[in-house]
Amino acid sequence: MAAELTTVKLNAESHLLLELSRRNFKTAQRYIEREKDYIFPALKDTANASFQPSASPDQTLASLDVMINRMQNLKRKLESFHEEERALQNHSRRRIQHLQDLYQIPSLADVKYDDWSRVRLDRLLVDYLLRQGYGNSAVALAKEKGIEDLVDLSVFEHCQKIADSLVKGQTKEALAWIAQNSAALKKLGVSLDAQNTLEFELRLQQYIEMVRTRSQARLFEATLHAKKYLTPHMETHWEEVNRAAGLLAFEPDTEVEPYQYLYSTERWHHLAQIFISTHHALLSLPARPLLHIALSAGLSALKTPSCHSAYASSSSNAGSTTTTVCPICSTELNDLARNVPYAHHTKSYVETDPVVLPNGRIYGRERLLDLQRKLQGGMGGVEEGMIRDPTTKVVFSMDEVKKVYIS
């Protein structure tokens, strides 16, 4: 989990719902422009033709009927775009209200905060299920909890559909997605390298499938395909293009690397991962599930050095006989939190009279001396002038104890 820790830059101009609304508007605009370019000249030609002596009423009516049918089709398409726009606005309104509900809760101890937190947890679970490919379970959970407007079901379902098609060995849908979003990929900040990498890898896979057949006709077709789609990327993918050329000399059952990997079905899963990464980057979606991000933040906020100490009470110390209420020290979370970073604390909460022992452990002076007085009167006491570390049980001289000054 620690290796996946990355920051996600929030960009209001590339928010998911805003991007979907912009895309919906642009699609509607293209349909209007296309029909306008047809209707206006056609209407003018029909009007001019109707004044000709040779023109018949039937021809004029037929031309008008064609234009009316096209306008009716345009109206139906625009109505569908309008319904989609209304759905996006409802999603935005519901999410804003969800945040407003949190703002109106006066205290975290309020029972309303518990209800709000449950809704948030349901959102995180649905997001996690969608990203792991359990679309049906995610839809069922969202409907049961009534949070369809708070999660992006259709977006992830469409993404998973294309990723599944790649796993099944089909590149058509992924290439169509790139063609549809090529302008948006450049405009919204997705690096050109990422876009080129996805398209290049898809074209390379098409080339590999042609070479796999080993038929002369398909090999010739593969050569033409490489000249058209692979060689233009020589500057950025020089090594991959050379390997593609070398693939012509190896059979599909070769054990020579990297050609064995190029022929393997694992490449389809690799392509699916590249597509998902590019898709999420386009829509400013976090690369990791929201559940992982929330869990990482929570574990870091609660984690302290003593949670994985060899002396403190935790699941990592089998010899400890004391108990703790620290969640990170629990058996369920201790190993999970081992590699996450510590939280950055701007304030330290220590006793008013801290002292440090030679082993670097810090205690309150009065509490430490009170413990030593009790030990001196007991069976396992220490000699006068000596002091025992309550945690490690190591004995030191009082002269070695130094006062700590908090700066």
GROMACS .gro file of C-alpha atoms in nm:
model
  407
    1MET     CA    1   0.000   0.000   0.000
    2ALA     CA    2   0.283   0.239   0.081
    3ALA     CA    3   0.426   0.199  -0.267
    4GLU     CA    4   0.098   0.320  -0.412
    5LEU     CA    5   0.086   0.642  -0.212
    6THR     CA    6   0.050   0.925  -0.461
    7THR     CA    7  -0.105   1.269  -0.463
    8VAL     CA    8  -0.403   1.346  -0.685
    9LYS     CA    9  -0.417   1.702  -0.813
   10LEU     CA   10  -0.774   1.825  -0.811
   11ASN     CA   11  -0.862   2.024  -1.122
   12ALA     CA   12  -1.203   2.189  -1.130
   13GLU     CA   13  -1.186   2.212  -1.509
   14SER     CA   14  -1.155   1.834  -1.548
   15HIS     CA   15  -1.397   1.711  -1.284
   16LEU     CA   16  -1.578   1.395  -1.385
   17LEU     CA   17  -1.934   1.530  -1.397
   18LEU     CA   18  -1.818   1.852  -1.564
   19GLU     CA   19  -1.630   1.654  -1.827
   20LEU     CA   20  -1.932   1.430  -1.892
   21SER     CA   21  -2.156   1.735  -1.924
   22ARG     CA   22  -1.908   1.903  -2.159
   23ARG     CA   23  -1.884   1.589  -2.370
   24ASN     CA   24  -2.263   1.560  -2.388
   25PHE     CA   25  -2.289   1.923  -2.501
   26LYS     CA   26  -2.016   1.884  -2.764
   27THR     CA   27  -2.185   1.575  -2.908
   28ALA     CA   28  -2.518   1.756  -2.933
   29GLN     CA   29  -2.342   2.051  -3.093
   30ARG     CA   30  -2.186   1.827  -3.359
   31TYR     CA   31  -2.525   1.681  -3.449
   32ILE     CA   32  -2.676   2.029  -3.479
   33GLU     CA   33  -2.391   2.154  -3.696
   34ARG     CA   34  -2.412   1.850  -3.921
   35GLU     CA   35  -2.786   1.883  -3.974
   36LYS     CA   36  -2.757   2.258  -4.023
   37ASP     CA   37  -2.499   2.206  -4.296
   38TYR     CA   38  -2.745   1.975  -4.471
   39ILE     CA   39  -3.082   2.142  -4.406
   40PHE     CA   40  -3.003   2.502  -4.506
   41PRO     CA   41  -2.854   2.424  -4.849
   42ALA     CA   42  -3.120   2.159  -4.911
   43LEU     CA   43  -3.398   2.403  -4.820
   44LYS     CA   44  -3.250   2.667  -5.048
   45ASP     CA   45  -3.215   2.423  -5.337
   46THR     CA   46  -3.572   2.299  -5.288
   47ALA     CA   47  -3.706   2.654  -5.285
   48ASN     CA   48  -3.517   2.748  -5.601
   49ALA     CA   49  -3.620   2.425  -5.773
   50SER     CA   50  -3.987   2.484  -5.692
   51PHE     CA   51  -3.985   2.800  -5.909
   52GLN     CA   52  -3.860   2.611  -6.210
   53PRO     CA   53  -4.126   2.534  -6.475
   54SER     CA   54  -4.014   2.171  -6.490
   55ALA     CA   55  -4.047   2.117  -6.113
   56SER     CA   56  -4.338   1.904  -5.999
   57PRO     CA   57  -4.519   1.936  -5.663
   58ASP     CA   58  -4.439   1.573  -5.583
   59GLN     CA   59  -4.064   1.634  -5.609
   60THR     CA   60  -4.088   1.939  -5.383
   61LEU     CA   61  -4.297   1.751  -5.126
   62ALA     CA   62  -4.053   1.457  -5.133
   63SER     CA   63  -3.760   1.690  -5.063
   64LEU     CA   64  -3.950   1.853  -4.778
   65ASP     CA   65  -4.039   1.511  -4.633
   66VAL     CA   66  -3.671   1.414  -4.629
   67MET     CA   67  -3.580   1.733  -4.445
   68ILE     CA   68  -3.867   1.688  -4.198
   69ASN     CA   69  -3.757   1.331  -4.122
   70ARG     CA   70  -3.400   1.445  -4.058
   71MET     CA   71  -3.521   1.722  -3.827
   72GLN     CA   72  -3.741   1.476  -3.637
   73ASN     CA   73  -3.444   1.243  -3.592
   74LEU     CA   74  -3.238   1.538  -3.470
   75LYS     CA   75  -3.512   1.627  -3.223
   76ARG     CA   76  -3.516   1.274  -3.080
   77LYS     CA   77  -3.139   1.275  -3.041
   78LEU     CA   78  -3.143   1.615  -2.873
   79GLU     CA   79  -3.413   1.493  -2.635
   80SER     CA   80  -3.189   1.203  -2.532
   81PHE     CA   81  -2.898   1.444  -2.479
   82HIS     CA   82  -3.127   1.665  -2.271
   83GLU     CA   83  -3.228   1.371  -2.052
   84GLU     CA   84  -2.863   1.282  -2.000
   85GLU     CA   85  -2.784   1.642  -1.908
   86ARG     CA   86  -3.068   1.644  -1.654
   87ALA     CA   87  -2.936   1.320  -1.504
   88LEU     CA   88  -2.589   1.471  -1.467
   89GLN     CA   89  -2.736   1.779  -1.301
   90ASN     CA   90  -2.931   1.560  -1.060
   91HIS     CA   91  -2.610   1.375  -0.974
   92SER     CA   92  -2.433   1.705  -0.905
   93ARG     CA   93  -2.724   1.833  -0.697
   94ARG     CA   94  -2.736   1.515  -0.489
   95ARG     CA   95  -2.361   1.522  -0.424
   96ILE     CA   96  -2.366   1.887  -0.322
   97GLN     CA   97  -2.651   1.809  -0.085
   98HIS     CA   98  -2.449   1.518   0.056
   99LEU     CA   99  -2.167   1.759   0.144
  100GLN     CA  100  -2.416   2.016   0.274
  101ASP     CA  101  -2.554   1.755   0.512
  102LEU     CA  102  -2.208   1.716   0.661
  103TYR     CA  103  -2.168   2.094   0.697
  104GLN     CA  104  -2.495   2.116   0.890
  105ILE     CA  105  -2.392   1.853   1.147
  106PRO     CA  106  -2.285   2.050   1.459
  107SER     CA  107  -2.058   1.784   1.612
  108LEU     CA  108  -1.892   1.455   1.527
  109ALA     CA  109  -2.068   1.311   1.830
  110ASP     CA  110  -2.406   1.382   1.672
  111VAL     CA  111  -2.600   1.074   1.561
  112LYS     CA  112  -2.647   1.238   1.222
  113TYR     CA  113  -2.275   1.209   1.162
  114ASP     CA  114  -2.298   0.833   1.210
  115ASP     CA  115  -2.566   0.819   0.941
  116TRP     CA  116  -2.360   1.038   0.709
  117SER     CA  117  -2.053   0.820   0.767
  118ARG     CA  118  -2.247   0.508   0.673
  119VAL     CA  119  -2.343   0.667   0.342
  120ARG     CA  120  -1.979   0.759   0.284
  121LEU     CA  121  -1.871   0.402   0.360
  122ASP     CA  122  -2.129   0.268   0.115
  123ARG     CA  123  -1.989   0.502  -0.150
  124LEU     CA  124  -1.636   0.378  -0.086
  125LEU     CA  125  -1.749   0.015  -0.108
  126VAL     CA  126  -1.934   0.071  -0.436
  127ASP     CA  127  -1.630   0.249  -0.581
  128TYR     CA  128  -1.407  -0.041  -0.475
  129LEU     CA  129  -1.640  -0.303  -0.626
  130LEU     CA  130  -1.659  -0.112  -0.955
  131ARG     CA  131  -1.281  -0.085  -0.980
  132GLN     CA  132  -1.236  -0.456  -0.905
  133GLY     CA  133  -1.477  -0.555  -1.182
  134TYR     CA  134  -1.773  -0.658  -0.963
  135GLY     CA  135  -2.019  -0.437  -1.150
  136ASN     CA  136  -2.335  -0.633  -1.067
  137SER     CA  137  -2.257  -0.634  -0.695
  138ALA     CA  138  -2.180  -0.260  -0.707
  139VAL     CA  139  -2.509  -0.181  -0.880
  140ALA     CA  140  -2.703  -0.399  -0.634
  141LEU     CA  141  -2.540  -0.231  -0.334
  142ALA     CA  142  -2.597   0.119  -0.476
  143LYS     CA  143  -2.965   0.046  -0.537
  144GLU     CA  144  -3.014  -0.111  -0.196
  145LYS     CA  145  -2.861   0.192  -0.023
  146GLY     CA  146  -3.019   0.447  -0.257
  147ILE     CA  147  -2.691   0.612  -0.354
  148GLU     CA  148  -2.698   0.574  -0.733
  149ASP     CA  149  -2.653   0.952  -0.773
  150LEU     CA  150  -2.350   0.955  -0.541
  151VAL     CA  151  -2.143   0.703  -0.737
  152ASP     CA  152  -2.028   0.682  -1.100
  153LEU     CA  153  -2.183   0.354  -1.206
  154SER     CA  154  -2.213   0.417  -1.579
  155VAL     CA  155  -1.859   0.556  -1.610
  156PHE     CA  156  -1.692   0.256  -1.449
  157GLU     CA  157  -1.920   0.009  -1.625
  158HIS     CA  158  -1.824   0.155  -1.963
  159CYS     CA  159  -1.456   0.149  -1.867
  160GLN     CA  160  -1.479  -0.212  -1.749
  161LYS     CA  161  -1.662  -0.313  -2.067
  162ILE     CA  162  -1.373  -0.190  -2.283
  163ALA     CA  163  -1.114  -0.341  -2.047
  164ASP     CA  164  -1.296  -0.676  -2.065
  165SER     CA  165  -1.297  -0.660  -2.443
  166LEU     CA  166  -0.918  -0.619  -2.437
  167VAL     CA  167  -0.879  -0.917  -2.205
  168LYS     CA  168  -1.086  -1.116  -2.457
  169GLY     CA  169  -0.846  -1.018  -2.736
  170GLN     CA  170  -1.043  -0.737  -2.904
  171THR     CA  171  -0.900  -0.391  -2.978
  172LYS     CA  172  -1.187  -0.236  -3.173
  173GLU     CA  173  -1.366  -0.074  -2.879
  174ALA     CA  174  -1.047   0.063  -2.723
  175LEU     CA  175  -0.934   0.219  -3.052
  176ALA     CA  176  -1.280   0.370  -3.100
  177TRP     CA  177  -1.255   0.520  -2.750
  178ILE     CA  178  -0.917   0.676  -2.835
  179ALA     CA  179  -1.056   0.825  -3.158
  180GLN     CA  180  -1.356   0.965  -2.971
  181ASN     CA  181  -1.147   1.122  -2.695
  182SER     CA  182  -0.825   1.216  -2.875
  183ALA     CA  183  -0.894   1.589  -2.851
  184ALA     CA  184  -1.001   1.564  -2.487
  185LEU     CA  185  -0.690   1.365  -2.398
  186LYS     CA  186  -0.470   1.648  -2.521
  187LYS     CA  187  -0.683   1.933  -2.385
  188LEU     CA  188  -0.744   1.799  -2.036
  189GLY     CA  189  -0.380   1.751  -1.945
  190VAL     CA  190  -0.326   1.379  -2.010
  191SER     CA  191   0.028   1.359  -2.142
  192LEU     CA  192   0.068   1.290  -2.510
  193ASP     CA  193   0.303   1.009  -2.421
  194ALA     CA  194   0.028   0.830  -2.230
  195GLN     CA  195  -0.209   0.858  -2.525
  196ASN     CA  196   0.058   0.750  -2.774
  197THR     CA  197   0.158   0.459  -2.551
  198LEU     CA  198  -0.197   0.325  -2.537
  199GLU     CA  199  -0.256   0.361  -2.910
  200PHE     CA  200   0.089   0.226  -2.997
  201GLU     CA  201   0.044  -0.078  -2.773
  202LEU     CA  202  -0.293  -0.153  -2.929
  203ARG     CA  203  -0.153  -0.124  -3.281
  204LEU     CA  204   0.142  -0.341  -3.180
  205GLN     CA  205  -0.097  -0.607  -3.051
  206GLN     CA  206  -0.282  -0.602  -3.382
  207TYR     CA  207   0.051  -0.656  -3.554
  208ILE     CA  208   0.134  -0.946  -3.321
  209GLU     CA  209  -0.196  -1.118  -3.396
  210MET     CA  210  -0.128  -1.090  -3.770
  211VAL     CA  211   0.220  -1.238  -3.730
  212ARG     CA  212   0.085  -1.516  -3.508
  213THR     CA  213  -0.100  -1.674  -3.800
  214ARG     CA  214   0.232  -1.722  -3.994
  215SER     CA  215   0.044  -1.718  -4.326
  216GLN     CA  216   0.212  -1.530  -4.609
  217ALA     CA  217  -0.088  -1.308  -4.675
  218ARG     CA  218  -0.119  -1.206  -4.310
  219LEU     CA  219   0.258  -1.152  -4.278
  220PHE     CA  220   0.247  -0.916  -4.575
  221GLU     CA  221  -0.051  -0.740  -4.416
  222ALA     CA  222   0.143  -0.716  -4.090
  223THR     CA  223   0.432  -0.547  -4.272
  224LEU     CA  224   0.199  -0.284  -4.418
  225HIS     CA  225   0.036  -0.240  -4.078
  226ALA     CA  226   0.375  -0.180  -3.915
  227LYS     CA  227   0.474   0.081  -4.173
  228LYS     CA  228   0.147   0.267  -4.119
  229TYR     CA  229   0.104   0.251  -3.743
  230LEU     CA  230   0.437   0.151  -3.580
  231THR     CA  231   0.720   0.319  -3.768
  232PRO     CA  232   0.578   0.672  -3.706
  233HIS     CA  233   0.656   0.607  -3.336
  234MET     CA  234   1.022   0.520  -3.393
  235GLU     CA  235   1.145   0.821  -3.194
  236THR     CA  236   0.952   0.731  -2.879
  237HIS     CA  237   0.927   0.352  -2.914
  238TRP     CA  238   1.243   0.261  -3.104
  239GLU     CA  239   1.312  -0.056  -2.903
  240GLU     CA  240   0.955  -0.186  -2.930
  241VAL     CA  241   0.948  -0.132  -3.307
  242ASN     CA  242   1.273  -0.325  -3.347
  243ARG     CA  243   1.133  -0.610  -3.141
  244ALA     CA  244   0.822  -0.610  -3.357
  245ALA     CA  245   1.042  -0.651  -3.664
  246GLY     CA  246   1.233  -0.934  -3.498
  247LEU     CA  247   0.906  -1.109  -3.420
  248LEU     CA  248   0.881  -1.212  -3.786
  249ALA     CA  249   1.169  -1.456  -3.731
  250PHE     CA  250   1.013  -1.638  -3.434
  251GLU     CA  251   0.728  -1.886  -3.413
  252PRO     CA  252   0.445  -1.838  -3.159
  253ASP     CA  253   0.576  -2.128  -2.948
  254THR     CA  254   0.923  -1.974  -2.908
  255GLU     CA  255   1.086  -1.967  -2.564
  256VAL     CA  256   1.316  -1.678  -2.652
  257GLU     CA  257   1.249  -1.355  -2.464
  258PRO     CA  258   1.113  -1.097  -2.519
  259TYR     CA  259   0.933  -1.263  -2.810
  260GLN     CA  260   0.776  -1.528  -2.590
  261TYR     CA  261   0.612  -1.252  -2.384
  262LEU     CA  262   0.495  -1.068  -2.696
  263TYR     CA  263   0.313  -1.382  -2.807
  264SER     CA  264   0.172  -1.455  -2.459
  265THR     CA  265  -0.184  -1.377  -2.356
  266GLU     CA  266  -0.054  -1.178  -2.060
  267ARG     CA  267  -0.012  -0.882  -2.292
  268TRP     CA  268  -0.389  -0.846  -2.318
  269HIS     CA  269  -0.412  -0.793  -1.941
  270HIS     CA  270  -0.128  -0.541  -1.970
  271LEU     CA  271  -0.324  -0.353  -2.237
  272ALA     CA  272  -0.633  -0.351  -2.016
  273GLN     CA  273  -0.433  -0.193  -1.733
  274ILE     CA  274  -0.289   0.074  -1.964
  275PHE     CA  275  -0.638   0.157  -2.088
  276ILE     CA  276  -0.780   0.184  -1.734
  277SER     CA  277  -0.493   0.415  -1.630
  278THR     CA  278  -0.547   0.639  -1.932
  279HIS     CA  279  -0.924   0.641  -1.882
  280HIS     CA  280  -0.892   0.742  -1.517
  281ALA     CA  281  -0.635   1.010  -1.600
  282LEU     CA  282  -0.869   1.158  -1.860
  283LEU     CA  283  -1.156   1.188  -1.612
  284SER     CA  284  -0.933   1.292  -1.317
  285LEU     CA  285  -1.024   0.974  -1.129
  286PRO     CA  286  -0.779   0.854  -0.862
  287ALA     CA  287  -0.564   0.565  -0.975
  288ARG     CA  288  -0.638   0.378  -0.650
  289PRO     CA  289  -0.978   0.292  -0.501
  290LEU     CA  290  -1.115   0.559  -0.267
  291LEU     CA  291  -1.136   0.293   0.002
  292HIS     CA  292  -0.757   0.247  -0.012
  293ILE     CA  293  -0.699   0.622   0.009
  294ALA     CA  294  -0.930   0.660   0.310
  295LEU     CA  295  -0.779   0.356   0.481
  296SER     CA  296  -0.423   0.479   0.422
  297ALA     CA  297  -0.506   0.821   0.566
  298GLY     CA  298  -0.673   0.667   0.871
  299LEU     CA  299  -0.390   0.424   0.938
  300SER     CA  300  -0.129   0.700   0.907
  301ALA     CA  301  -0.323   0.931   1.140
  302LEU     CA  302  -0.338   0.665   1.414
  303LYS     CA  303   0.001   0.503   1.365
  304THR     CA  304   0.277   0.568   1.621
  305PRO     CA  305   0.627   0.416   1.658
  306SER     CA  306   0.509   0.208   1.952
  307CYS     CA  307   0.253   0.029   1.733
  308HIS     CA  308   0.532  -0.185   1.585
  309SER     CA  309   0.775  -0.170   1.873
  310ALA     CA  310   0.937  -0.489   1.999
  311TYR     CA  311   0.857  -0.381   2.354
  312ALA     CA  312   0.515  -0.216   2.336
  313SER     CA  313   0.190  -0.408   2.346
  314SER     CA  314   0.079  -0.495   1.994
  315SER     CA  315   0.013  -0.791   1.771
  316SER     CA  316   0.376  -0.767   1.658
  317ASN     CA  317   0.492  -0.849   2.012
  318ALA     CA  318   0.376  -1.198   2.103
  319GLY     CA  319   0.542  -1.175   2.443
  320SER     CA  320   0.344  -0.872   2.559
  321THR     CA  321   0.097  -0.936   2.839
  322THR     CA  322  -0.056  -0.589   2.847
  323THR     CA  323  -0.361  -0.481   2.653
  324THR     CA  324  -0.421  -0.179   2.432
  325VAL     CA  325  -0.715  -0.002   2.275
  326CYS     CA  326  -0.506   0.128   1.984
  327PRO     CA  327  -0.665   0.016   1.653
  328ILE     CA  328  -0.326  -0.008   1.482
  329CYS     CA  329  -0.203  -0.246   1.751
  330SER     CA  330  -0.492  -0.481   1.679
  331THR     CA  331  -0.432  -0.810   1.501
  332GLU     CA  332  -0.649  -0.701   1.207
  333LEU     CA  333  -0.471  -0.374   1.127
  334ASN     CA  334  -0.117  -0.411   1.259
  335ASP     CA  335   0.037  -0.580   0.956
  336LEU     CA  336  -0.170  -0.367   0.721
  337ALA     CA  337  -0.031  -0.046   0.873
  338ARG     CA  338   0.330  -0.163   0.891
  339ASN     CA  339   0.442   0.007   0.567
  340VAL     CA  340   0.228   0.321   0.569
  341PRO     CA  341   0.404   0.647   0.668
  342TYR     CA  342   0.355   0.823   0.999
  343ALA     CA  343   0.126   1.123   1.006
  344HIS     CA  344   0.276   1.471   1.022
  345HIS     CA  345   0.188   1.610   1.365
  346THR     CA  346   0.238   1.983   1.415
  347LYS     CA  347   0.189   1.952   1.792
  348SER     CA  348   0.348   1.713   2.040
  349TYR     CA  349   0.166   1.593   2.348
  350VAL     CA  350   0.424   1.508   2.617
  351GLU     CA  351   0.445   1.535   2.992
  352THR     CA  352   0.555   1.867   3.141
  353ASP     CA  353   0.885   1.735   3.283
  354PRO     CA  354   1.027   1.498   3.017
  355VAL     CA  355   1.361   1.324   3.062
  356VAL     CA  356   1.547   1.094   2.824
  357LEU     CA  357   1.721   0.768   2.915
  358PRO     CA  358   2.047   0.659   2.747
  359ASN     CA  359   1.849   0.427   2.517
  360GLY     CA  360   1.657   0.726   2.378
  361ARG     CA  361   1.322   0.656   2.545
  362ILE     CA  362   1.145   0.959   2.698
  363TYR     CA  363   0.929   0.960   3.012
  364GLY     CA  364   0.790   1.215   3.256
  365ARG     CA  365   1.040   1.265   3.539
  366GLU     CA  366   0.789   1.251   3.827
  367ARG     CA  367   0.613   0.946   3.689
  368LEU     CA  368   0.944   0.770   3.632
  369LEU     CA  369   1.072   0.845   3.984
  370ASP     CA  370   0.743   0.736   4.140
  371LEU     CA  371   0.774   0.405   3.957
  372GLN     CA  372   1.132   0.362   4.081
  373ARG     CA  373   1.026   0.421   4.444
  374LYS     CA  374   0.770   0.145   4.408
  375LEU     CA  375   1.029  -0.087   4.254
  376GLN     CA  376   1.282  -0.021   4.531
  377GLY     CA  377   1.033  -0.136   4.789
  378GLY     CA  378   0.939  -0.452   4.600
  379MET     CA  379   1.095  -0.791   4.532
  380GLY     CA  380   1.244  -0.691   4.196
  381GLY     CA  381   1.364  -0.350   4.309
  382VAL     CA  382   1.667  -0.159   4.187
  383GLU     CA  383   1.955  -0.017   4.385
  384GLU     CA  384   1.946   0.341   4.505
  385GLY     CA  385   2.088   0.581   4.247
  386MET     CA  386   1.983   0.351   3.965
  387ILE     CA  387   1.675   0.370   3.745
  388ARG     CA  388   1.498   0.104   3.537
  389ASP     CA  389   1.336   0.161   3.200
  390PRO     CA  390   0.970   0.054   3.253
  391THR     CA  391   0.947  -0.073   2.896
  392THR     CA  392   1.278  -0.246   2.823
  393LYS     CA  393   1.362  -0.329   3.189
  394VAL     CA  394   1.721  -0.208   3.133
  395VAL     CA  395   1.881  -0.042   3.439
  396PHE     CA  396   2.076   0.285   3.412
  397SER     CA  397   2.248   0.523   3.650
  398MET     CA  398   2.052   0.833   3.752
  399ASP     CA  399   2.349   1.041   3.637
  400GLU     CA  400   2.286   0.928   3.281
  401VAL     CA  401   1.930   1.063   3.279
  402LYS     CA  402   1.906   1.396   3.097
  403LYS     CA  403   1.634   1.656   3.087
  404VAL     CA  404   1.456   1.712   2.756
  405TYR     CA  405   1.385   2.063   2.630
  406ILE     CA  406   1.103   2.090   2.378
  407SER     CA  407   1.179   2.346   2.109
   0.00000   0.00000   0.00000
